[in-house]
Tab-separated table of C-alpha atoms in Angstrom:
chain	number	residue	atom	x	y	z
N	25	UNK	CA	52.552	136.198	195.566
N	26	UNK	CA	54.941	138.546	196.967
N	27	UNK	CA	58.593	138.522	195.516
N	28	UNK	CA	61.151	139.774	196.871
N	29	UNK	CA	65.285	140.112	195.931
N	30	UNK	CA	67.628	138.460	198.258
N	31	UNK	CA	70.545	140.726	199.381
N	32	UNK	CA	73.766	139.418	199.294
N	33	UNK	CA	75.444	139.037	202.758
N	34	UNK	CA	79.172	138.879	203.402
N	35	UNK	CA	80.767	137.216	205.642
N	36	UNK	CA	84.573	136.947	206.844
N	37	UNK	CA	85.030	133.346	208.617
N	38	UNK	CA	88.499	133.436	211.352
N	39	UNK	CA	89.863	130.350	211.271
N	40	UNK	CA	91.134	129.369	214.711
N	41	UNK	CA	91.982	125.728	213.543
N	42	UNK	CA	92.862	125.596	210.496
N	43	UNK	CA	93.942	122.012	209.639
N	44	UNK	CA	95.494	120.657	206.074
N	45	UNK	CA	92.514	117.829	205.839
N	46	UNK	CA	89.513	119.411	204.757
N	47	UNK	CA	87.462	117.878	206.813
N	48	UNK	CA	89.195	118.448	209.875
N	49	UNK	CA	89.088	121.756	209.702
N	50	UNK	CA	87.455	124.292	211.536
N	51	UNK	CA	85.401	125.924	209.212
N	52	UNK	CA	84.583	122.693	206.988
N	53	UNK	CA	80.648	122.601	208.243
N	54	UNK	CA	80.633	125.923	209.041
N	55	UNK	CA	81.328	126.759	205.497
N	56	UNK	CA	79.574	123.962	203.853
N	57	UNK	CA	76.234	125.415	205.961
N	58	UNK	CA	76.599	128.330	204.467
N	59	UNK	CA	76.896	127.637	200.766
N	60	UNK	CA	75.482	124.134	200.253
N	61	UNK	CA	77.082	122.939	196.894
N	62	UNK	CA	79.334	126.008	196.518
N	63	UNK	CA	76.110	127.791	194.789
N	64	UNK	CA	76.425	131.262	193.761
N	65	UNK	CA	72.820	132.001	194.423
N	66	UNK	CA	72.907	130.806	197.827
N	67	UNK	CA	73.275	134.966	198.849
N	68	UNK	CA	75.884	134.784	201.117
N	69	UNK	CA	79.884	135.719	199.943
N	70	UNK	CA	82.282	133.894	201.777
N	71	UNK	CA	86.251	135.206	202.321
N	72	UNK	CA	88.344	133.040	205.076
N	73	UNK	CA	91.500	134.721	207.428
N	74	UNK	CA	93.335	133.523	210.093
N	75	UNK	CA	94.059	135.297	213.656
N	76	UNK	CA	97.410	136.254	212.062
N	77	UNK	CA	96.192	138.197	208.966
N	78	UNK	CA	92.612	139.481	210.373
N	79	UNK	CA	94.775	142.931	211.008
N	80	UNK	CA	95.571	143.280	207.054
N	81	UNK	CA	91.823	143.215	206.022
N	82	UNK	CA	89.595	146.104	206.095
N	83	UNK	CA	86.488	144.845	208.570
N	84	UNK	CA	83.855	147.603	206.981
N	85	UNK	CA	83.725	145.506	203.776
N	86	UNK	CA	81.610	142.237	206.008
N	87	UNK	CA	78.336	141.930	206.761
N	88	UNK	CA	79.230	139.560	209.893
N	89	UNK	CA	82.513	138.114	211.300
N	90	UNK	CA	82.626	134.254	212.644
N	91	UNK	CA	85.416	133.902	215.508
N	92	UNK	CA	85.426	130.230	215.157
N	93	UNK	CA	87.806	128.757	217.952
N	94	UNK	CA	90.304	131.500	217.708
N	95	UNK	CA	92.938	132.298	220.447
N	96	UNK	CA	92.890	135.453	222.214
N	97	UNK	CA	93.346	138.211	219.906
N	98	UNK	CA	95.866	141.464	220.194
N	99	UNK	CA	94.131	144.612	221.986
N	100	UNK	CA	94.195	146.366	218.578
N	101	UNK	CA	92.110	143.952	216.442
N	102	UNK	CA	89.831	143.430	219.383
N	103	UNK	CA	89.193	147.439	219.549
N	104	UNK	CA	88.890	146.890	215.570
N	105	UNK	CA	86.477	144.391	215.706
N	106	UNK	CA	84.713	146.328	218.578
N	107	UNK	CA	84.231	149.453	217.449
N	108	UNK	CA	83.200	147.950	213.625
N	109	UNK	CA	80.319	146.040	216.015
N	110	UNK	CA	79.050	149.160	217.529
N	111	UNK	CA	78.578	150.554	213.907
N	112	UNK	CA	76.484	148.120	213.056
N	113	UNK	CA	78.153	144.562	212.508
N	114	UNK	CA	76.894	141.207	213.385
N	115	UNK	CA	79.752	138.830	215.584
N	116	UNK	CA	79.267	135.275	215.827
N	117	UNK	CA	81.745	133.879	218.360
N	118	UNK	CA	82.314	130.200	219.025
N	119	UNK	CA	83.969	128.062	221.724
N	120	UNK	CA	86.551	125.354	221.038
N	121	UNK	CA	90.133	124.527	222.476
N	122	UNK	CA	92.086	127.672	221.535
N	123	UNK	CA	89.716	129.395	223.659
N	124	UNK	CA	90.888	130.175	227.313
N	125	UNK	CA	88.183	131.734	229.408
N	126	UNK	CA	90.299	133.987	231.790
N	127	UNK	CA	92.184	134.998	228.733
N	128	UNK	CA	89.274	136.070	226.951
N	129	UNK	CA	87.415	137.769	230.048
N	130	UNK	CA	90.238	139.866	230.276
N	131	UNK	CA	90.998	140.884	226.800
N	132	UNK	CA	88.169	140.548	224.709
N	133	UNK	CA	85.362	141.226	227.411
N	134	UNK	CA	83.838	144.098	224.078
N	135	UNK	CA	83.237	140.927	221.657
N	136	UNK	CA	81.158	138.960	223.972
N	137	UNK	CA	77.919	138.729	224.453
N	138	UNK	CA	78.156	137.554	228.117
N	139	UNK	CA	81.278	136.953	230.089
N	140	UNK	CA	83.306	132.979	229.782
N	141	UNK	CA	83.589	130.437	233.275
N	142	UNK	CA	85.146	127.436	231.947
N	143	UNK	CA	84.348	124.527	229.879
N	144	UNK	CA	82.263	121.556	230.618
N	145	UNK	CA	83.786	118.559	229.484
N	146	UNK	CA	81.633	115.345	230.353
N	147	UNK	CA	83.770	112.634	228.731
N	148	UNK	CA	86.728	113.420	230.548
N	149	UNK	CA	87.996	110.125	232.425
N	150	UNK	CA	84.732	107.904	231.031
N	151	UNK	CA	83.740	106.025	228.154
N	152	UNK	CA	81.824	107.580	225.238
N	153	UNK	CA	77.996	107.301	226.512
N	154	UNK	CA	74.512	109.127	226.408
N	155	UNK	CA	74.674	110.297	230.137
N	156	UNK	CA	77.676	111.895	229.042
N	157	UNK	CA	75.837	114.380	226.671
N	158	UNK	CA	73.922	117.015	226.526
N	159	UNK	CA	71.093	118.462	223.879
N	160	UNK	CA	69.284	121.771	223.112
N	161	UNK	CA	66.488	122.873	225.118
N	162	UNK	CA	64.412	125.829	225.294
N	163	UNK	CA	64.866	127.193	222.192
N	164	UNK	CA	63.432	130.534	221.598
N	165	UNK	CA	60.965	129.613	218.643
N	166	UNK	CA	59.857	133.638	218.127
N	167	UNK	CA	63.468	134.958	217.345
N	168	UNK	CA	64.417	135.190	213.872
N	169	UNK	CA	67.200	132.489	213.943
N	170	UNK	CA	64.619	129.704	215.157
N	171	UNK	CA	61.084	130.978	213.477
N	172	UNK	CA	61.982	128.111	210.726
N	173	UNK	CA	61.673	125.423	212.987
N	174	UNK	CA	58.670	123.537	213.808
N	175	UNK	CA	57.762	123.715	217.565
N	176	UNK	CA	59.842	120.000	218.282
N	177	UNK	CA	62.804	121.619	216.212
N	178	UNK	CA	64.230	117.641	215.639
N	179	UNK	CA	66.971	118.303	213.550
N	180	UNK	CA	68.274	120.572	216.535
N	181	UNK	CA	66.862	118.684	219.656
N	182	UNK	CA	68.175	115.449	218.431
N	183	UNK	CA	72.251	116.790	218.461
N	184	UNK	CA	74.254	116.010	221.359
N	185	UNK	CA	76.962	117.913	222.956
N	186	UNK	CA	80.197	116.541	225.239
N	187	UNK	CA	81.319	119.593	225.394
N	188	UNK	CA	80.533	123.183	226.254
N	189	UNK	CA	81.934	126.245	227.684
N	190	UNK	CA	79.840	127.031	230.831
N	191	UNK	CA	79.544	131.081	230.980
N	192	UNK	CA	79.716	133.825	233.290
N	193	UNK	CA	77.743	136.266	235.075
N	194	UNK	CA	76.681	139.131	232.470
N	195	UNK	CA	79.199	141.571	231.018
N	196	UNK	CA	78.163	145.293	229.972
N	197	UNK	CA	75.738	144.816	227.286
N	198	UNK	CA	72.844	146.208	226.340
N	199	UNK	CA	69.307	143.526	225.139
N	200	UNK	CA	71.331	140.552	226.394
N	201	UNK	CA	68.886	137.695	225.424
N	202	UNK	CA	69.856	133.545	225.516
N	203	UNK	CA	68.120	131.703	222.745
N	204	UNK	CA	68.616	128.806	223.710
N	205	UNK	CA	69.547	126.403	226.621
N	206	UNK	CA	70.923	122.850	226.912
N	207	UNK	CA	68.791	120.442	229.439
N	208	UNK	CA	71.220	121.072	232.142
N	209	UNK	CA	69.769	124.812	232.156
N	210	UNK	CA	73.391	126.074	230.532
N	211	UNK	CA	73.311	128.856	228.340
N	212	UNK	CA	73.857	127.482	224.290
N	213	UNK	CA	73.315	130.656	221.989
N	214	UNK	CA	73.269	134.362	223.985
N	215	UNK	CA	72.593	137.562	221.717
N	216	UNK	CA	73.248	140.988	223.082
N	217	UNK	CA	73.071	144.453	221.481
N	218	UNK	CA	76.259	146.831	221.453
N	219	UNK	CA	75.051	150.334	220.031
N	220	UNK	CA	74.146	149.609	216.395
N	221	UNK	CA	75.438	146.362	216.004
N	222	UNK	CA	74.936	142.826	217.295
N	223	UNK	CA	76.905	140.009	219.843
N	224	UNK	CA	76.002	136.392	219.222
N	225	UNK	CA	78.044	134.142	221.339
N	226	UNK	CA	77.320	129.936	220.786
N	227	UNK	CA	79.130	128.243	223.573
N	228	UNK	CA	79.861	124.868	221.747
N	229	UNK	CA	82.412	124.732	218.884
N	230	UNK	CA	80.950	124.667	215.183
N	231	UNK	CA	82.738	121.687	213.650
N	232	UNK	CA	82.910	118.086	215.475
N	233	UNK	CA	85.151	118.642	218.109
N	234	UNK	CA	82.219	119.173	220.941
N	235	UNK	CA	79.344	118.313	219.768
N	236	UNK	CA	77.658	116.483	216.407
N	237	UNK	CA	75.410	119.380	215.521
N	238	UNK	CA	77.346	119.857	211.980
N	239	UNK	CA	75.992	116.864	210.879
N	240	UNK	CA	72.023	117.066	211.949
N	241	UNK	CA	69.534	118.673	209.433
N	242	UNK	CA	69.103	121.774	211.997
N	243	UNK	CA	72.670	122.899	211.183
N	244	UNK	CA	72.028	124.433	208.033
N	245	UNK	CA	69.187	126.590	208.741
N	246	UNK	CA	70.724	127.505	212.043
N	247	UNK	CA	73.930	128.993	210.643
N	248	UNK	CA	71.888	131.013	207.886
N	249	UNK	CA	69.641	132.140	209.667
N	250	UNK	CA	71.526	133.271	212.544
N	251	UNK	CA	74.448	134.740	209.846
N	252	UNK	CA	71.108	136.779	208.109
N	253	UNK	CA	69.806	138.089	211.185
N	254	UNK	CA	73.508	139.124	212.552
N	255	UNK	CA	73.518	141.243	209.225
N	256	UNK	CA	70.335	142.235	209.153
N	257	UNK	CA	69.472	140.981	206.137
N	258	UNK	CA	66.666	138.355	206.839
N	259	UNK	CA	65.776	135.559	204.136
N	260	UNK	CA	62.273	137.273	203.122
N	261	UNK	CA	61.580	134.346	201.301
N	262	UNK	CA	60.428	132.368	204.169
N	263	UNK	CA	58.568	134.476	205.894
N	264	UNK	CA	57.298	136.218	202.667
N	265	UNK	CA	56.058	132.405	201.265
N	266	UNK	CA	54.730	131.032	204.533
N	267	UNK	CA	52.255	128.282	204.485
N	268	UNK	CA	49.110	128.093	205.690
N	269	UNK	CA	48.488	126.348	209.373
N	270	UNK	CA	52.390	127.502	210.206
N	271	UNK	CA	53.759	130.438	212.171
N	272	UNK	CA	55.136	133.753	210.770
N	273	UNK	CA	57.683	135.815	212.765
N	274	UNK	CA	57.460	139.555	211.822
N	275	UNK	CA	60.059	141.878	213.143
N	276	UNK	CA	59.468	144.345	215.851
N	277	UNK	CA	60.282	147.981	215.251
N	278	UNK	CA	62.455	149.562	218.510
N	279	UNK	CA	59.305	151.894	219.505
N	280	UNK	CA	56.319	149.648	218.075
N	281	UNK	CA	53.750	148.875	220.818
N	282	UNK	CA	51.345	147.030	218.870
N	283	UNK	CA	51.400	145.248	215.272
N	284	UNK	CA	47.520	144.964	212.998
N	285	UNK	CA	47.781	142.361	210.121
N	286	UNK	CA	45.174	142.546	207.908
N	287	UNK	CA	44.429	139.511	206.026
N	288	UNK	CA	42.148	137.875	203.077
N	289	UNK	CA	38.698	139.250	203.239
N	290	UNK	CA	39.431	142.290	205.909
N	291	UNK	CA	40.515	139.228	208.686
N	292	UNK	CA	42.639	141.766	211.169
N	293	UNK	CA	44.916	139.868	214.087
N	294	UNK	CA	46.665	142.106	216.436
N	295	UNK	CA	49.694	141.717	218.322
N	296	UNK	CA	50.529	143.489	221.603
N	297	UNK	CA	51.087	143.786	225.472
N	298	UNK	CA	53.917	140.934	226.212
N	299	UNK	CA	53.878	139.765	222.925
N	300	UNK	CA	55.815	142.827	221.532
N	301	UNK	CA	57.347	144.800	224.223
N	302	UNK	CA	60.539	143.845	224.938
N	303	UNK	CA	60.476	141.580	221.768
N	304	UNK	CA	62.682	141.692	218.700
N	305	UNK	CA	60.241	139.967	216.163
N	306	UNK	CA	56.758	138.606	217.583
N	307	UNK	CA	54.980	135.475	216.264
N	308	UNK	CA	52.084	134.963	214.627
N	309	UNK	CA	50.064	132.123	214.726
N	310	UNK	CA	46.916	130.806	213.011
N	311	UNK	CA	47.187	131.036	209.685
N	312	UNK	CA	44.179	129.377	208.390
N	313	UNK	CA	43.704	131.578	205.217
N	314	UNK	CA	45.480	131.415	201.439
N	315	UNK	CA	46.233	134.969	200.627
N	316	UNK	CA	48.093	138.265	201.507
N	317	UNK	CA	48.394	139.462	204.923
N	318	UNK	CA	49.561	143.019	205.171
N	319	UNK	CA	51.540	144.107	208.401
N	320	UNK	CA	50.830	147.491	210.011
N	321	UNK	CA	52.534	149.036	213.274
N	322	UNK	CA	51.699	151.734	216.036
N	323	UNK	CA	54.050	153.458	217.764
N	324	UNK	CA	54.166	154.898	221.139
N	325	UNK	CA	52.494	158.416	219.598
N	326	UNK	CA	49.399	156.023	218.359
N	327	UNK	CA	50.554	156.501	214.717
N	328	UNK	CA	49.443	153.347	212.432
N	329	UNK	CA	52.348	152.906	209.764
N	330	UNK	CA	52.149	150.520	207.287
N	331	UNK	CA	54.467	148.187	206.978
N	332	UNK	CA	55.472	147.294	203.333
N	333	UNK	CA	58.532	145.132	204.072
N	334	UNK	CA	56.668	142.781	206.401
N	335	UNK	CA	53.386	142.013	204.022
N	336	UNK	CA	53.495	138.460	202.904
N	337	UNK	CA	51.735	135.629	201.132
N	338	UNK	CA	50.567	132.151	202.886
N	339	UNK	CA	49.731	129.571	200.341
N	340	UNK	CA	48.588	126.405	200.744
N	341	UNK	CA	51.284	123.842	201.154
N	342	UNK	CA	51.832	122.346	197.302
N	343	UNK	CA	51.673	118.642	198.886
N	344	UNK	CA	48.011	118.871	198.509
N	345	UNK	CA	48.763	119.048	194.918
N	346	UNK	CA	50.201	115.735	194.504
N	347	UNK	CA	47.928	113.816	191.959
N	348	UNK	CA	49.761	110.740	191.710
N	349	UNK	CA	47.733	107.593	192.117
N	350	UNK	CA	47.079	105.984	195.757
N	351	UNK	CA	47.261	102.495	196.267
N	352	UNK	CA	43.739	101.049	197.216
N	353	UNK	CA	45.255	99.358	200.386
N	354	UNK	CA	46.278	102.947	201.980
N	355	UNK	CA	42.582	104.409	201.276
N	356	UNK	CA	41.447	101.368	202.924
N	357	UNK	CA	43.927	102.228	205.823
N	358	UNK	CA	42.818	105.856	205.845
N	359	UNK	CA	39.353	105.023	206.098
C-alpha cells in the first residue's frame, strides 16, 4: 500500500450569473462538483466573487480561478489575472451568455487558451430534439483530467449539448492541446501553457443553460480532476490505488524521454518514442499484477532518476471479495 496526504487546493469561483434561487445559479453544480455534501475532507477550499469585487481580492492566495460566464473584464484585472497565470496559476474559463466573443478576443485574448468565433446555438427557431444536440467525442483518455474514465467514458459521452461557443483560430500560446471534441469535430475542452502556469478553456457553460452535463455522473470527476491538474496538485489516490486490469497515467517530466516501471517480481515496462515526447502524462496499460510498481525516468543526458512520487500500488479490485451467497439459478446461468 502506498499512502499518500492529499493537499488542499483552493479555488476562487467568479460568478458571472449569479441568481437569488440556488439552483439557478451559476455556480450551483459547479460548486456542488466540487465539494459533494459540503465535506471538509473533500481537499478542495472554496471562496466565491463576482466580476465587481474580483479587483478587492488578492489572486496569489488560489490555487485556480473559474471564470464561469463572466462578462468582459476591465484591462487591469485581466493583466491581474494574467500575469498571476504566468506565475504559475491554473484558469478554467467557461462559455455562457455574458460572454461576447469579439469582446473577449479583444480584451482578454492573455486568459484564453485559444481565441472565441461565436456560439453555436442549435435550438434556435426549432423544437427541443436529439438532432438538435451535440455530445463529447474524442476525449483524450491519457491526460490527467480523463485517466479516470474507462475507455467508453458513459457518464461523459452520454451528455448532450444545444449549445456551444464555436472557437477561433489559435492565439499566442505555448502547448496548446484540445482534450476533447464534440461529434461535429468542435473543440469542447482546449489546455494551453502560459510560462509557469496553465489555460483551460471549456466552450459550453457549467450549469444547465447549454448543455445537461451537470447532471451526468462524468461531471464530478471532470471538474476535480481538471481543478487538481490546473493546480497541480493531482488526486494521488487514484493513481496511487489503481486496480489491477485498469490503466495508470503517470506524469511526464518536461525533459523525460523515456519512463522504466519496475513491477512485482523485477516485471520492467517501458514507455517511450511517441508515447512520451510531446506528452504531459503517458499511459500505462496492462496491469495484470497485485503489487508495487515503482516509476523511474531518463532524461535527455541518459540519467535514470527514480521517481518516488509516481510509485504506486495495484490491488486487486475488492469485488472479488464479496462472499455473500449466490443464488443457485445464477450459477446455473453462469455455467
Amino acid at each position: 500500500m502506498v499512502a499518500n496526504a492529499r493537499d488542499q487546493v483552493a479555488v476562487l469561483l467568479v460568478n458571472g450569473d449569479a441568481r437569488a434561487v440556488r439552483h439557478e445559479d451559476e455556480l450551483f453544480y459547479l460548486e456542488a462538483a466540487l465539494r459533494p455534501g459540503d465535506r471538509s475532507d473533500s481537499g478542495t477550499v472554496i471562496s466565491r466573487t463576482t466580476p465587481d469585487d474580483l479587483g478587492k481580492l488578492t489572486l496569489a492566495d488560489y490555487d485556480v480561478i473559474v471564470l464561469a460566464n463572466v462578462p468582459t473584464l476591465a484591462t487591469s484585472r485581466v493583466q491581474a489575472l494574467s500575469a498571476w497565470v504566468q506565475a504559475g496559476g491554473g484558469l478554467l474559463v467557461s462559455m455562457g451568455a455574458n460572454v461576447d466573443a469579439d469582446q473577449y478576443n479583444r480584451s482578454m485574448a492573455p486568459l484564453l487558451a485559444q481565441s472565441l468565433r461565436s456560439p453555436l446555438d442549435l435550438r434556435r427557431g426549432r423544437k427541443r430534439s436529439p438532432q438538435g444536440e451535440l455530445r463529447l467525442s474524442k476525449l483524450e483518455l491519457e491526460h490527467p483530467v480523463f485517466s479516470v474514465f474507462a475507455k467508453d467514458a458513459p457518464g461523459l459521452y452520454s451528455a448532450t449539448f444545444w449549445q456551444v461557443m464555436l472557437l477561433g483560430p489559435t492565439t499566442s500560446v505555448n502547448d496548446r492541446r484540445v482534450l476533447a471534441r464534440f461529434d461535429n469535430g468542435a473543440a469542447a475542452l482546449v489546455e494551453a501553457r502560459e510560462d509557469a502556469g496553465t489555460l483551460m478553456l471549456f466552450s459550453s457553460s457549467l450549469d444547465r443553460d447549454w448543455n445537461d452535463l451537470a447532471i451526468h455522473p462524468g461531471f464530478l470527476p471532470f471538474l476535480q480532476q481538471s481543478i487538481r491538474h490546473l493546480a497541480s496538485k493531482p488526486l494521488q489516490g487514484k493513481d496511487q490505488q489503481a486496480l489491477v486490469g485498469n490503466a495508470v497515467s503517470i506524469k511526464i517530466a518536461a525533459d523525460d524521454v523515456r519512463l522504466e516501471i519496475e513491477g512485482p517480481g523485477r516485471e520492467r515496462m517501458v514507455l517511450e518514442g511517441e508515447k512520451v515526447e510531446g506528452h504531459k502524462s503517458a499511459r500505462l496499460d496492462g496491469i495484470e499484477v497485485p503489487g508495487l510498481y515503482r516509476v523511474s525516468s531518463v532524461d535527455s543526458t541518459g540519467t535514470l532518476q527514480p521517481r518516488p512520487e509516481a510509485t504506486f500500488a495495484a490491488n486487486v479490485d475488492p469485488i472479488v471479495s464479496d462472499l455473500s451467497l449466490v443464488a443457485t439459478g445464477v450459477l446455473e446461468r453462469e455455467r
